Amino acid sequence: MSLQCGIVGLPNVGKSTIFNAITRAGAQSANYPFCTIEPNVGRVDVPDTRLTRLEAIVKPKNTVPASMEFVDIAGLVEGASKGEGLGNQFLSHIRETQAIAHIVRCFEDENIIHVRGKVSPADDIRIINLELILADLDSLEKQIQKIEKKAKSGDKVEKAKFELAVKVREHLNSEKPLRTLVLTADEQEIAKGFSLITGRPMLYVTNVDEAAAGSGNEHTKLVEKIAAEEGAPVVRLCGRTEEEIAALSGDEQAEYLKSIGLEESGLARMIRASYALLNLLTYFTAGEVEVRAWTVTKGSTAPEAAGVIHSDIQRGFIRAEVMDCEDIFRLGNMQAVRDAGKMRLEGKDYIVKDGDVCYFRFNV
């Protein structure tokens, strides 16, 4: 699965610094707006200690973690929806992502200019949300004109689509993103067809100085309040510190984190939160050749999960041999799980759970 989370924010909030730390892809970072002209894309591993524990037990020749992509998109400014700054490029790039990580500046530094002259997280959030809403309104208005003509012909599907489009337009006109509009399951399916940016789930990432990395500050409290009203998650981190951590080896990272009173890096939490934001889960396959983490959407059936490996396995699916990874950890190995009668045979209707270790049997 090609899973992408777009990193957005006003210029000079620390997007590229954080992107560098996440991917080590070397995105250019400088103290002026529009440093990132083209979107930088970096693939990152999803942190998961269960994979490491399975690797230690199975001792495979190869281990492959789950991964997702982060896209560092050019800074947005007020008026982007009308083409100001790099607005048109920004909007085209962000439409291709499935989720949004909004970097919000929550640190004071007179050496790093702020495009509006002062650090104000609430204003920054308002600007970006409003620009995305305006862009969605422009897109939706064009769609409504086409849908309305078909709806007037008496087509029930198009009529339902038109009624929902008008409902969404009213919500956007109240300066609220689509993701905050309560929709039925059927409406959600129809809304996906509108391809609106504000319908994507959003994660707020507060970029703080090192002193506020642990407990936050007044700026982060304000962001957390705004996010809570939207039902959005928040991750707090210090971009500069994360960049330093990313340059260290695994053991050095653990030692450094311990020295500053953290159990894990903010980036690990950001990656995992972005993964969860996309409503994903991880299942594993494990054997002598390879232990691997696979990504599927929550609610996927066993054949659908098998299809992530190869379409032939989904097409010829017979059954799945399933273990809970926690049983493997508790009993010491996979054979012990079988001997204890903890391995299950599951059919086509089985809903794969996070942490399942699966072996799929199929007809070629």
PDB file of C-alpha atoms in Angstrom, residues 9 31 34 38 44 49 65 96-97 110 121 144 153 194 198 210 237 273-274 308 339 355:
ATOM      1  CA  GLY A   9       2.490  24.400   7.843  1.00  0.00           C
ATOM      2  CA  ASN A  31      15.613  30.501   7.127  1.00  0.00           C
ATOM      3  CA  PHE A  34       9.484  28.620   0.062  1.00  0.00           C
ATOM      4  CA  GLU A  38       9.046  20.604  -4.901  1.00  0.00           C
ATOM      5  CA  VAL A  44      10.022   5.633   6.924  1.00  0.00           C
ATOM      6  CA  THR A  49       8.799  -3.490  19.092  1.00  0.00           C
ATOM      7  CA  PRO A  65       9.058  -3.466   8.875  1.00  0.00           C
ATOM      8  CA  GLU A  96      -2.425  13.210  -3.344  1.00  0.00           C
ATOM      9  CA  THR A  97      -1.919  12.394   0.367  1.00  0.00           C
ATOM     10  CA  GLU A 110      14.289  35.896  17.239  1.00  0.00           C
ATOM     11  CA  PRO A 121      -0.366  29.048  16.927  1.00  0.00           C
ATOM     12  CA  ILE A 144     -22.004  20.874  -7.736  1.00  0.00           C
ATOM     13  CA  SER A 153     -32.792  14.284 -14.552  1.00  0.00           C
ATOM     14  CA  PHE A 194     -15.546  14.738  -3.727  1.00  0.00           C
ATOM     15  CA  THR A 198     -10.346  18.981   4.599  1.00  0.00           C
ATOM     16  CA  GLU A 210      14.091  21.615  23.979  1.00  0.00           C
ATOM     17  CA  LEU A 237       8.375  17.381  19.709  1.00  0.00           C
ATOM     18  CA  ALA A 273       0.223   8.576  15.313  1.00  0.00           C
ATOM     19  CA  SER A 274       0.154   9.218  11.555  1.00  0.00           C
ATOM     20  CA  VAL A 308      -1.653  -7.035   0.330  1.00  0.00           C
ATOM     21  CA  ASP A 339       1.158 -27.343  20.883  1.00  0.00           C
ATOM     22  CA  GLY A 355      -0.761  -8.222  16.066  1.00  0.00           C
TER      23      GLY A 355
END
